[in-house]
CSV table of C-alpha atoms and ligand atoms in Angstrom, one decimal:
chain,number,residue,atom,x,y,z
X,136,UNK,CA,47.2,-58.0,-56.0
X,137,UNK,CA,50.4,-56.0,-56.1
X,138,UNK,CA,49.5,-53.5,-58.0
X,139,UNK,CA,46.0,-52.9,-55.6
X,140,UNK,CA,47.9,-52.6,-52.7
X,141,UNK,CA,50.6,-50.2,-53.9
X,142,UNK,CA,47.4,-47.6,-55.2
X,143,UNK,CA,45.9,-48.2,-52.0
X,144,UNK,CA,49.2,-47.1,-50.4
X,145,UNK,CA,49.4,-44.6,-53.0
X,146,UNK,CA,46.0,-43.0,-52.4
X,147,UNK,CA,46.0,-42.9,-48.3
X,148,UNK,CA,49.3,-41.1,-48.4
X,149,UNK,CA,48.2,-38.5,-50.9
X,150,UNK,CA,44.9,-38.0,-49.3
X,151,UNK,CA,46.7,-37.7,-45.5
X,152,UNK,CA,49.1,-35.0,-47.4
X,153,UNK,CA,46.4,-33.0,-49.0
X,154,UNK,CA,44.2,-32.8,-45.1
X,155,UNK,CA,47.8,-31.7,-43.8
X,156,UNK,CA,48.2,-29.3,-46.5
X,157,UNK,CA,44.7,-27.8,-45.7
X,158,UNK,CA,44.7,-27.7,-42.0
X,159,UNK,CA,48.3,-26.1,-42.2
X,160,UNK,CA,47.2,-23.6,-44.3
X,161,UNK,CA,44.4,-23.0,-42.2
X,162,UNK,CA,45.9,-22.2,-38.9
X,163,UNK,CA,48.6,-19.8,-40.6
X,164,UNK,CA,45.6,-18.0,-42.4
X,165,UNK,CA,44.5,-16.7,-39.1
X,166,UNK,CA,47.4,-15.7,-38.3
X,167,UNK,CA,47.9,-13.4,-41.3
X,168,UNK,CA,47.2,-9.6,-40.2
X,169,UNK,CA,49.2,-7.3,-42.0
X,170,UNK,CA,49.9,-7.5,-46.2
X,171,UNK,CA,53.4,-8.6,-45.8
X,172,UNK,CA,52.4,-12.0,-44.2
X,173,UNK,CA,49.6,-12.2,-46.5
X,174,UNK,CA,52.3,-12.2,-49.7
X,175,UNK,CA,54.9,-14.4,-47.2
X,176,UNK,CA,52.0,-16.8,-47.2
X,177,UNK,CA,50.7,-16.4,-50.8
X,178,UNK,CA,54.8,-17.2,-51.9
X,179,UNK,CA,54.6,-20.2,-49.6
X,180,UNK,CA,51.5,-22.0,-51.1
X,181,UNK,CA,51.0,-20.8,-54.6
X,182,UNK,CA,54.4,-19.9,-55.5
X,183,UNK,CA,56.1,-21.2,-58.2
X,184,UNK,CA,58.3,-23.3,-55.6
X,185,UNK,CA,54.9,-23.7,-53.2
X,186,UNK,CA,53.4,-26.5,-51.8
X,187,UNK,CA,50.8,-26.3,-54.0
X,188,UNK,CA,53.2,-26.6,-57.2
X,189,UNK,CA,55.2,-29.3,-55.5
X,190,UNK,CA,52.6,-31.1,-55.1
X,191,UNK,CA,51.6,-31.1,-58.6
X,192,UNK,CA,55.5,-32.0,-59.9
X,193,UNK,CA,54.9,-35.5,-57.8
X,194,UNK,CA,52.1,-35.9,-60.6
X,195,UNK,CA,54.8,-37.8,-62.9
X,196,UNK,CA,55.2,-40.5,-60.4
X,197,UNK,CA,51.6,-41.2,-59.7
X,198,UNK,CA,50.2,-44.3,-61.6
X,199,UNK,CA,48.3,-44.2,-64.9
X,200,UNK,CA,44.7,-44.6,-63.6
X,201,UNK,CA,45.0,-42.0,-60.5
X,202,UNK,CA,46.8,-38.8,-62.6
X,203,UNK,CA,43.1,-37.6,-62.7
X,204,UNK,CA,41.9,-38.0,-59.2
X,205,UNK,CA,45.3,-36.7,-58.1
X,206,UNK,CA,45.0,-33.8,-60.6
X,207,UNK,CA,41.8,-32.2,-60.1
X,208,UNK,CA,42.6,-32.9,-56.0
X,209,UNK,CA,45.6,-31.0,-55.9
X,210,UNK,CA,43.7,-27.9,-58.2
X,211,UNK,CA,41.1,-27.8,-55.7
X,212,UNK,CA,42.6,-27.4,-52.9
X,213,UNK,CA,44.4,-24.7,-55.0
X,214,UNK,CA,41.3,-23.2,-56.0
X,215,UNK,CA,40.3,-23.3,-52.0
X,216,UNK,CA,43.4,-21.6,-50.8
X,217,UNK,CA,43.1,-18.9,-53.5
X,218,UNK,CA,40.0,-18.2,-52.3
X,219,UNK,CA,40.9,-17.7,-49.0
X,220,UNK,CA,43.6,-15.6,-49.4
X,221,UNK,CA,42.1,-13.1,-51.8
X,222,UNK,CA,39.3,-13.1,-48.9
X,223,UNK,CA,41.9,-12.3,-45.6
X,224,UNK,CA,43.4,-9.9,-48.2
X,225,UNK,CA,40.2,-7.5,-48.5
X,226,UNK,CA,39.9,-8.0,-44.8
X,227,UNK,CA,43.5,-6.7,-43.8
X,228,UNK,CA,42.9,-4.2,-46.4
X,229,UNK,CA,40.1,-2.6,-44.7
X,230,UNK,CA,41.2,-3.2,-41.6
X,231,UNK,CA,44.7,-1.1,-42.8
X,232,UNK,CA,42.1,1.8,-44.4
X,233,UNK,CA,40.3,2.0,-40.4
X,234,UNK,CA,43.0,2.4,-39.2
X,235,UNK,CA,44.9,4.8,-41.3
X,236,UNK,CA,42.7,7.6,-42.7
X,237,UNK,CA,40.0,9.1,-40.4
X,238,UNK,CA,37.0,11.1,-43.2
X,239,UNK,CA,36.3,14.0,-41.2
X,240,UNK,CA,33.8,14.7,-43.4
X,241,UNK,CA,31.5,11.8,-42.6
X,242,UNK,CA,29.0,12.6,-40.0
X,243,UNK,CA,30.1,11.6,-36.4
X,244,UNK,CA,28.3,9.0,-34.4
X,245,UNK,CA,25.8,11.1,-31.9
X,246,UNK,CA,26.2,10.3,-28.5
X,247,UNK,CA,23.3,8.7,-26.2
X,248,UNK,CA,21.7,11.8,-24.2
X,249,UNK,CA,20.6,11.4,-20.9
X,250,UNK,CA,16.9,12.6,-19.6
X,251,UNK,CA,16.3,14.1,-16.6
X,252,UNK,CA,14.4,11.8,-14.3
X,253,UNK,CA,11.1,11.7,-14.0
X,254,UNK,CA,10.8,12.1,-10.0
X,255,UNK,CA,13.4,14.8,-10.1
X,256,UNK,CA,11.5,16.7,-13.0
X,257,UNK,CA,8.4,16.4,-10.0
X,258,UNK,CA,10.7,17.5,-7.4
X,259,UNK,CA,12.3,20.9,-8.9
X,260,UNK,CA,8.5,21.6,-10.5
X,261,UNK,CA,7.2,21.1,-6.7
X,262,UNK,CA,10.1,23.5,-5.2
X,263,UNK,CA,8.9,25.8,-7.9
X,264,UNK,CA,5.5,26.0,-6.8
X,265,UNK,CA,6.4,26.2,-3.1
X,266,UNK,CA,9.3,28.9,-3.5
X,267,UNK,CA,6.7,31.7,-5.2
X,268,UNK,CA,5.1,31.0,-1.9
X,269,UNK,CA,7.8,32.1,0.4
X,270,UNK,CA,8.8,28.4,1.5
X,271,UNK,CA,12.2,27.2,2.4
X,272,UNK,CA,13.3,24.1,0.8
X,273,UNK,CA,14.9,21.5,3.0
X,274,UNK,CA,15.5,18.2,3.0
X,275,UNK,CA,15.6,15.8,6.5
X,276,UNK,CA,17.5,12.9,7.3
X,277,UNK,CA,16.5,9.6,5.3
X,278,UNK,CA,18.4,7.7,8.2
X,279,UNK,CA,16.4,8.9,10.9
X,280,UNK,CA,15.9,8.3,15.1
X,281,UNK,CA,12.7,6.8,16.3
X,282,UNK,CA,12.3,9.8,18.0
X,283,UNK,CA,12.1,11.9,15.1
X,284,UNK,CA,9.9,9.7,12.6
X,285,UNK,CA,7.5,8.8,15.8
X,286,UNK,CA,7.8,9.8,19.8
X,287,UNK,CA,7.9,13.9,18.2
X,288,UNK,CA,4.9,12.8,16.6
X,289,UNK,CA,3.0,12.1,19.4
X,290,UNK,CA,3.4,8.1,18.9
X,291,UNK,CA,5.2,6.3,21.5
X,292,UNK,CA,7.0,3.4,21.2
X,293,UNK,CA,4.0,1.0,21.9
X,294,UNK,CA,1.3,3.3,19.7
X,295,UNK,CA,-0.8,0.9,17.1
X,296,UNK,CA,-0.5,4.2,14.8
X,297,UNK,CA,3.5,3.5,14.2
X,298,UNK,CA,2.5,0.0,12.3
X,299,UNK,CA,1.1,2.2,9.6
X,300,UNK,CA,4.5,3.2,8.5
X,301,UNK,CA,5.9,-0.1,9.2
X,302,UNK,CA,9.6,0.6,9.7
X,303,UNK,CA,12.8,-1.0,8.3
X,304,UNK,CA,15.5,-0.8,11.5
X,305,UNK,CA,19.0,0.3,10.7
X,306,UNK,CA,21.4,-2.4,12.9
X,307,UNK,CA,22.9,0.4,15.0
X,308,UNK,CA,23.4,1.0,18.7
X,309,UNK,CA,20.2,2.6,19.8
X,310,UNK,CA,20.6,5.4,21.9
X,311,UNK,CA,19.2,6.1,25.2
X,312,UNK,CA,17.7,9.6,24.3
X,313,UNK,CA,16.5,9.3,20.3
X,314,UNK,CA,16.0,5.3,20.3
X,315,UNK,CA,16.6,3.1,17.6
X,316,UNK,CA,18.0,4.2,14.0
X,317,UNK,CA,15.5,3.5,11.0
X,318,UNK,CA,14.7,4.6,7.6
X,319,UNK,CA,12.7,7.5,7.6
X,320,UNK,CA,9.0,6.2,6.3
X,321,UNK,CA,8.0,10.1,5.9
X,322,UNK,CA,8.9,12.9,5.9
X,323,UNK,CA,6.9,14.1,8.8
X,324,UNK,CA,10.0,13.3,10.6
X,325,UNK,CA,11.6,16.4,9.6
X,326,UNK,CA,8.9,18.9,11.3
X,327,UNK,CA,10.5,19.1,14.9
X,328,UNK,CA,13.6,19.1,13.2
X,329,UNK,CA,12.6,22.1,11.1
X,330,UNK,CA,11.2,23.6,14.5
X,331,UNK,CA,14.4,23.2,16.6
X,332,UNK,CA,16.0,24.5,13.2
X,333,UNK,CA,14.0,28.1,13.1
X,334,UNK,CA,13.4,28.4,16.9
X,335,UNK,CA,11.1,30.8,16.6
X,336,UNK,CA,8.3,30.6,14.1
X,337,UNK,CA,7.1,31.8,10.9
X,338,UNK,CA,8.0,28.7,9.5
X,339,UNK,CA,7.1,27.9,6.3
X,340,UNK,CA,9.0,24.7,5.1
X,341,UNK,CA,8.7,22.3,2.1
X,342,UNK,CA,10.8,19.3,2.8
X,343,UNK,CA,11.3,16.7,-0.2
X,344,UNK,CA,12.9,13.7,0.9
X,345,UNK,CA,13.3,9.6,0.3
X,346,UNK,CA,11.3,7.5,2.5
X,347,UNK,CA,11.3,3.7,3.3
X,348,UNK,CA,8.6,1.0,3.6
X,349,UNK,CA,8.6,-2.6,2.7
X,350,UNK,CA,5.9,-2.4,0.5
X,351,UNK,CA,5.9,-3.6,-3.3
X,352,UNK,CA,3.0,-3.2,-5.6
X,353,UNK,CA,1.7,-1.4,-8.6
X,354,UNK,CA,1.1,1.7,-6.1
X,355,UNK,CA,3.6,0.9,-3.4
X,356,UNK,CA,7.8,1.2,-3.6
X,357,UNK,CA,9.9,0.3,-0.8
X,358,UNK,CA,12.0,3.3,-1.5
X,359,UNK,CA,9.7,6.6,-2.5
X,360,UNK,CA,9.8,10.3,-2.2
X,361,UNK,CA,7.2,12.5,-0.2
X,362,UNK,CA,7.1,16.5,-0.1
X,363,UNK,CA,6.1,17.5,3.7
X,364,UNK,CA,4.2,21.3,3.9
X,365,UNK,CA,4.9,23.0,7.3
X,366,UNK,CA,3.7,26.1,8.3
X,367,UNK,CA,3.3,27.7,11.6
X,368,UNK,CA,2.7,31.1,12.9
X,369,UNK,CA,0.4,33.2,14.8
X,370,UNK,CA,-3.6,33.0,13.7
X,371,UNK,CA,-2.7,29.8,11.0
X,372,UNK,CA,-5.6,28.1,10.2
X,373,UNK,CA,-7.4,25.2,8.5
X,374,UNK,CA,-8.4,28.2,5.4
X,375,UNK,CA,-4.3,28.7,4.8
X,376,UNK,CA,-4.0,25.1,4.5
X,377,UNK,CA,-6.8,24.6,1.6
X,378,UNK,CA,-6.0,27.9,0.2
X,379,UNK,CA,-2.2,26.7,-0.1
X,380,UNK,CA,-3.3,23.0,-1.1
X,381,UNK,CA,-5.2,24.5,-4.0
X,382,UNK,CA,-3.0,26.8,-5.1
X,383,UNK,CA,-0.4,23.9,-5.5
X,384,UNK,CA,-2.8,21.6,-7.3
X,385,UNK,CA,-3.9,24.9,-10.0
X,386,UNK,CA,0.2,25.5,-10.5
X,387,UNK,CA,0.9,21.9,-10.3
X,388,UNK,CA,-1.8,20.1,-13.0
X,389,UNK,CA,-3.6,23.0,-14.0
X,390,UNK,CA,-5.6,25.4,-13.8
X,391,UNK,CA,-9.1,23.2,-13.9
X,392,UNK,CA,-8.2,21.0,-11.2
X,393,UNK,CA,-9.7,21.4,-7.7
X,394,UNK,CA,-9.1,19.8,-4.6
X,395,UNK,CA,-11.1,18.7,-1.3
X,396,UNK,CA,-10.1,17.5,2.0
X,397,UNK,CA,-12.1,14.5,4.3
X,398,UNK,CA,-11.7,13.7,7.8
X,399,UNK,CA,-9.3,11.3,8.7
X,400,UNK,CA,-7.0,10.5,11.9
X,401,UNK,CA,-3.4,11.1,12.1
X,402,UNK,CA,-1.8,10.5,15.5
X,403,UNK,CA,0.1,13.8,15.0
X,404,UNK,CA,-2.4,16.5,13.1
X,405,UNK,CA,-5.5,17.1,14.9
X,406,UNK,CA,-8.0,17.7,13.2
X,407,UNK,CA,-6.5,15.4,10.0
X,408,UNK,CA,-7.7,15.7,6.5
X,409,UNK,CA,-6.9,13.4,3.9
X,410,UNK,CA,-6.7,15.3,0.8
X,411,UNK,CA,-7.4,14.6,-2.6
X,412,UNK,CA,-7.3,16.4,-6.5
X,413,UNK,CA,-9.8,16.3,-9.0
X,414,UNK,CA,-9.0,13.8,-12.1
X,415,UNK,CA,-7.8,15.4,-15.0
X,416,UNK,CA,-9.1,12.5,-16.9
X,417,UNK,CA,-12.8,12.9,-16.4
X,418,UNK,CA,-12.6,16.4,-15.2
X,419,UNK,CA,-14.0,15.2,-11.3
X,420,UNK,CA,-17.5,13.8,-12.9
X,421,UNK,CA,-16.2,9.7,-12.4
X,422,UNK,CA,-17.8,9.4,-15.6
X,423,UNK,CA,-16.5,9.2,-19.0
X,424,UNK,CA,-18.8,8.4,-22.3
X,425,UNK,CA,-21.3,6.8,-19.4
X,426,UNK,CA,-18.8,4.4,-18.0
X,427,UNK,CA,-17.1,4.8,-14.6
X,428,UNK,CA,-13.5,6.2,-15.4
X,429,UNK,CA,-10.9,3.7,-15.1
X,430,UNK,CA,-8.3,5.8,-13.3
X,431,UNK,CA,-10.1,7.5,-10.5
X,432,UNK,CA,-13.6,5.4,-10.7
X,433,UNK,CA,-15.1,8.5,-8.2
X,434,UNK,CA,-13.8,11.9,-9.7
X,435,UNK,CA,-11.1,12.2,-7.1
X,436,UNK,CA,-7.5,11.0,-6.3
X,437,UNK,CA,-5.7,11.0,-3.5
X,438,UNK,CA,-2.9,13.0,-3.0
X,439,UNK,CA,-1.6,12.2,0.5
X,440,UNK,CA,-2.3,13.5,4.4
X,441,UNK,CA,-2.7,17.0,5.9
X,442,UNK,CA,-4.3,18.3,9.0
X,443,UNK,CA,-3.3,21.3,12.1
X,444,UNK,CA,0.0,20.5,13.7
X,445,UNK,CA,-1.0,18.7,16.9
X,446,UNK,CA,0.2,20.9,20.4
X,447,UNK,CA,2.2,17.7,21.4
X,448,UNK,CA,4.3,18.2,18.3
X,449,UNK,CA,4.7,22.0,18.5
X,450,UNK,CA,5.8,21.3,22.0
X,451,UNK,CA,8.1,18.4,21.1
X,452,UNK,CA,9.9,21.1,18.6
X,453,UNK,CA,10.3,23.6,21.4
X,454,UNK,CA,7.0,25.9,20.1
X,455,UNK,CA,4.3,27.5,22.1
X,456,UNK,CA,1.6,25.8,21.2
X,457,UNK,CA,-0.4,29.1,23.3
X,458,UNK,CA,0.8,31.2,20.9
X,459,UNK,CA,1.3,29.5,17.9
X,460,UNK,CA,-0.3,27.3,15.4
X,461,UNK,CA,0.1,25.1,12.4
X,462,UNK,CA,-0.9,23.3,9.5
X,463,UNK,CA,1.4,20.3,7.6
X,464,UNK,CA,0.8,17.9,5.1
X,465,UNK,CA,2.6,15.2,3.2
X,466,UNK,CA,1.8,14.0,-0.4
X,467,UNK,CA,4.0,11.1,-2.1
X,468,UNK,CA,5.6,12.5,-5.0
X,469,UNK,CA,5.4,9.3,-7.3
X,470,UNK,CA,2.2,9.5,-7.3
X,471,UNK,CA,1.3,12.9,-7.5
X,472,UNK,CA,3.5,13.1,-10.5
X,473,UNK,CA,1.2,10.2,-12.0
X,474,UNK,CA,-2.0,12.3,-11.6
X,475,UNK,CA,-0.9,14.7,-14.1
X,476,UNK,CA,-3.2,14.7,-16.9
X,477,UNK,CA,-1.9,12.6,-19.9
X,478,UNK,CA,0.2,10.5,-17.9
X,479,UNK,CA,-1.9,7.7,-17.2
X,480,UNK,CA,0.7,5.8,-15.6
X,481,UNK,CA,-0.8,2.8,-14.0
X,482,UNK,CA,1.8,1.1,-12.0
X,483,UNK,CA,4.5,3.2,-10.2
X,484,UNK,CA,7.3,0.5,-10.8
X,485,UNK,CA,7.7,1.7,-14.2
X,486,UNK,CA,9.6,4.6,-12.5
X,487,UNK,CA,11.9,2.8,-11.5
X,488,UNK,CA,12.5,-0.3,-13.5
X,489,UNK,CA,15.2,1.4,-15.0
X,490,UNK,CA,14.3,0.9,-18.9
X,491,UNK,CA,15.3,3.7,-20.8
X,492,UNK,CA,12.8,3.2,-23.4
X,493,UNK,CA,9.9,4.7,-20.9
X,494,UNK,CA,12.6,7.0,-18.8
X,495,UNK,CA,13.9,8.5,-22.4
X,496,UNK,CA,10.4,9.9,-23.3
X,497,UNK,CA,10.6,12.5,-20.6
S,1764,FA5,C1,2.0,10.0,5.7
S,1764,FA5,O1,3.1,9.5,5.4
S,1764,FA5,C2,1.9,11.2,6.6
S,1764,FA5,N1,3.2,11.5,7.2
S,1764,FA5,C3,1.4,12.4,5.8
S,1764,FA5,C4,1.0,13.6,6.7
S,1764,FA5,C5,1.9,14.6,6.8
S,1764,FA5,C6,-0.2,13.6,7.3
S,1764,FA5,C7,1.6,15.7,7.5
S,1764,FA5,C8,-0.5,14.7,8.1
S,1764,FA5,C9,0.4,15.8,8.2
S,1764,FA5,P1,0.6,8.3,4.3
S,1764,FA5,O2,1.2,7.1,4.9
S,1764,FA5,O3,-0.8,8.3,3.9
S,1764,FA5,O4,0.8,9.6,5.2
S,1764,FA5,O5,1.5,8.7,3.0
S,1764,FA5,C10,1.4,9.8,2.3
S,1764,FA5,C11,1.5,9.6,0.8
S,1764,FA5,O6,2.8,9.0,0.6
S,1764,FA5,C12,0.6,8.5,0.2
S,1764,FA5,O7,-0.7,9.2,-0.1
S,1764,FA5,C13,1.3,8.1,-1.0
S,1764,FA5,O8,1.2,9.1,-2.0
S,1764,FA5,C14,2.7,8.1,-0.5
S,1764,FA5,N2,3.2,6.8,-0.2
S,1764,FA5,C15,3.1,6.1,1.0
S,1764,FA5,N3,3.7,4.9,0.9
S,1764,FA5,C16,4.2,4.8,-0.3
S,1764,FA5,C17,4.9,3.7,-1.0
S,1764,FA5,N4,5.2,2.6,-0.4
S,1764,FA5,N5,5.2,3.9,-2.3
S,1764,FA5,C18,4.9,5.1,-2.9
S,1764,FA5,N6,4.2,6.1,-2.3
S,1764,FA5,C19,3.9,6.0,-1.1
C-alpha cells in the first residue's frame, strides 16, 4: 500500500513536470526571432546541462518498474523539442535571407494598371465627334437653380412636365430670383446658360455633364451622364439637326447605322423628336435567324430627345427668337455607349458596380 502510493506520487509529479517543461518551451519558441536566441534556447533544453538532460539524470532515482515509462517520456518530449527547433530555425533563416539579399535578377512583381473608364472612354469619343464639327465643349452646373433646369425651359413651377425629371432638392436657401437649388436631372439646363454665355449666336455647344434622378433599374441610375447638342443661328433647321444626328450616329457606331426621329412633346422644343439609331445587332430588320431580336425587339433604339429650341427659351437666354433659330437635343451617354455593336450590355448598373473584373476589360 506504501509502495502504490509513493509511485502514484511519483508518477503525478513527473507527469506535472514534463506539461511544465512543454508549455515553457512553447511560449519561449515563439519568441525566438533571430539565430542567437534560437542557439540560447537550443543550449537551454538540449544542452548537456539542459532541462532535457536533467531530467534524464533524475532517472537513477526513479523506481524499478517506472525507469521505462519515465525513459521513453523524457526522449519524446526530446524528440518533440528537436523538432521544433530545427523547424523555427529554417523559419528565421529565411526570414534572415528576405531580408538581407534582394536578387535583382528575378522578375519584379508587375503592378495592377488601371483602365480608363468606360463612361469617360464615351465621353472623349463623343467630344471627338462633336469638335470635327466646330462645337464647343462645355460642361453646366450639376448643382443647378430651378430656374435653369425648368422656368428657362418653359416649365413653371406648377407644369405637370417637371415631374418627368423628378428632381432631388439640394437643402439650401432658395433664392427669390433662381428658386430652389437641385441636382441638375439634364443637361438641358445648361442651354440659357450657354446663351447668356455667347450673347450673340452662332452657337454651337456640346455640353457633357452628370445628371440626377432617383431612379434604379437595369436602364435607370440615379446618378448618369447626358451630352446636350445646341445649335442656333440664322436659317437653322429641322434638316441640320438630322444631318448632325446622323453624322454622329455613322462616326459614333459606324458607318452602317442610321437614325430616325418620331414626334414627341417636350415642354421646351417645339416641334420635339425623339430620336432613335438603328441596332447594330440585327442591322434595323428586328429580326435575327426568324426570331424577334432580343435587344431592340423593333430594329431601333433609342437614343434620347431632340426637337427646335422653343422661342420662350431663346428668349429666356436673351436671343431673338425673330432672328434666330435653333435645334438641341439630349442623349444619355450610358446608354448610348451600350448600343455599340458588340457590347451587348444589358443592365447599366454594371457600369457602375465597381468590379474590376468587367471595368478591366475595357
Ligand atoms: C431629357 O432629359 C431631355 N432634356 C432631352 C432633350 C434635350 C430633349 C434637348 C429635347 C431637346 P429624357 O428624360 O428622355 O430627356 O432623357 C434623355 C436620355 O437620358 C434618355 O433617353 C436616357 O438615355 C438618359 N436617361 C434619362 N434618365 C436616365 C437614368 N436615370 N439613368 C440613365 N440614363 C438616363
Amino acid at each position: 500500500m506504501f509502495i502504490d502510493n509513493f509511485r502514484l506520487r511519483f508518477y503525478i509529479l513527473f507527469m506535472e513536470s514534463i506539461q511544465q517543461l512543454r508549455s515553457q518551451f512553447q511560449q519561449e519558441l515563439l519568441s525566438i526571432s533571430t539565430l542567437t536566441q534560437h542557439e540560447e534556447i537550443s543550449i537551454k533544453y538540449l544542452g548537456r546541462s539542459g532541462s532535457i538532460n536533467t531530467l534524464l539524470k533524475t532517472i537513477k532515482d526513479v523506481p524499478l518498474e517506472q525507469k521505462k515509462e519515465f525513459g521513453a517520456t523524457v526522449n519524446g518530449l526530446k524528440k518533440e523539442i528537436e523538432h521544433a527547433l530545427e523547424e523555427k530555425k529554417q523559419q528565421v533563416l529565411s526570414q534572415t535571407e528576405d531580408a538581407q539579399y534582394t536578387d535583382v535578377t528575378l522578375p519584379g512583381t508587375p503592378y495592377a494598371r488601371g483602365s480608363v473608364h468606360l463612361v469617360t472612354i464615351a465621353i472623349e469619343e463623343i467630344s471627338r465627334v462633336f469638335s470635327k464639327l466646330g462645337f464647343n465643349r462645355m460642361s453646366y452646373p450639376e448643382i443647378e437653380w430651378e430656374q435653369y433646369s425648368f422656368e428657362n425651359l418653359n416649365m413653371p413651377p406648377e407644369h405637370p412636365a417637371r415631374d418627368d425629371f423628378e428632381t432631388f432638392f439640394v437643402d439650401h436657401q432658395p433664392s427669390d430670383v433662381f428658386g430652389k437649388m437641385i441636382l441638375s436631372p439634364h443637361t438641358s439646363s445648361g442651354q440659357t446658360r450657354e446663351m447668356q454665355r455667347v450673347q450673340k449666336p452662332p452657337i454651337r455647344m456640346i455640353n457633357l455633364a452628370k445628371c440626377y434622378r432617383p431612379n434604379w433599374d437595369a436602364s435607370h441610375v440615379p446618378m448618369f451622364h447626358q451630352f446636350e447638342g445646341l445649335c442656333v443661328d440664322t436659317g437653322i433647321t429641322i434638316s441640320h439637326l438630322k444631318g448632325t444626328i446622323d453624322y454622329f450616329a455613322k462616326e459614333f457606331f459606324g458607318a452602317n447605322r442610321k437614325t430616325r426621329i418620331r414626334p414627341f412633346h417636350f415642354q421646351f422644343t417645339e416641334p420635339s423628336f425623339e430620336v432613335d439609331v438603328s441596332c447594330g445587332v440585327c442591322d434595323g430588320t428586328g429580326i435575327i435567324d426568324g426570331t424577334k431580336c432580343k435587344i431592340c425587339k423593333s430594329g431601333w433604339l433609342e437614343l434620347g430627345g431632340a426637337g427646335m429650341v422653343h422661342p420662350n427659351v431663346l428668349k429666356a437666354g436673351g436671343i431673338d427668337s425673330d432672328v434666330y433659330s435653333g435645334w438641341a437635343f439630349g442623349f444619355g451617354i450610358e446608354r448610348t455607349f451600350m448600343m455599340k455593336e458588340g457590347l451587348n450590355l444589358d443592365d447599366i448598373r454594371v457600369l457602375y458596380s465597381g468590379d474590376v473584373r468587367f471595368l478591366e476589360q475595357f
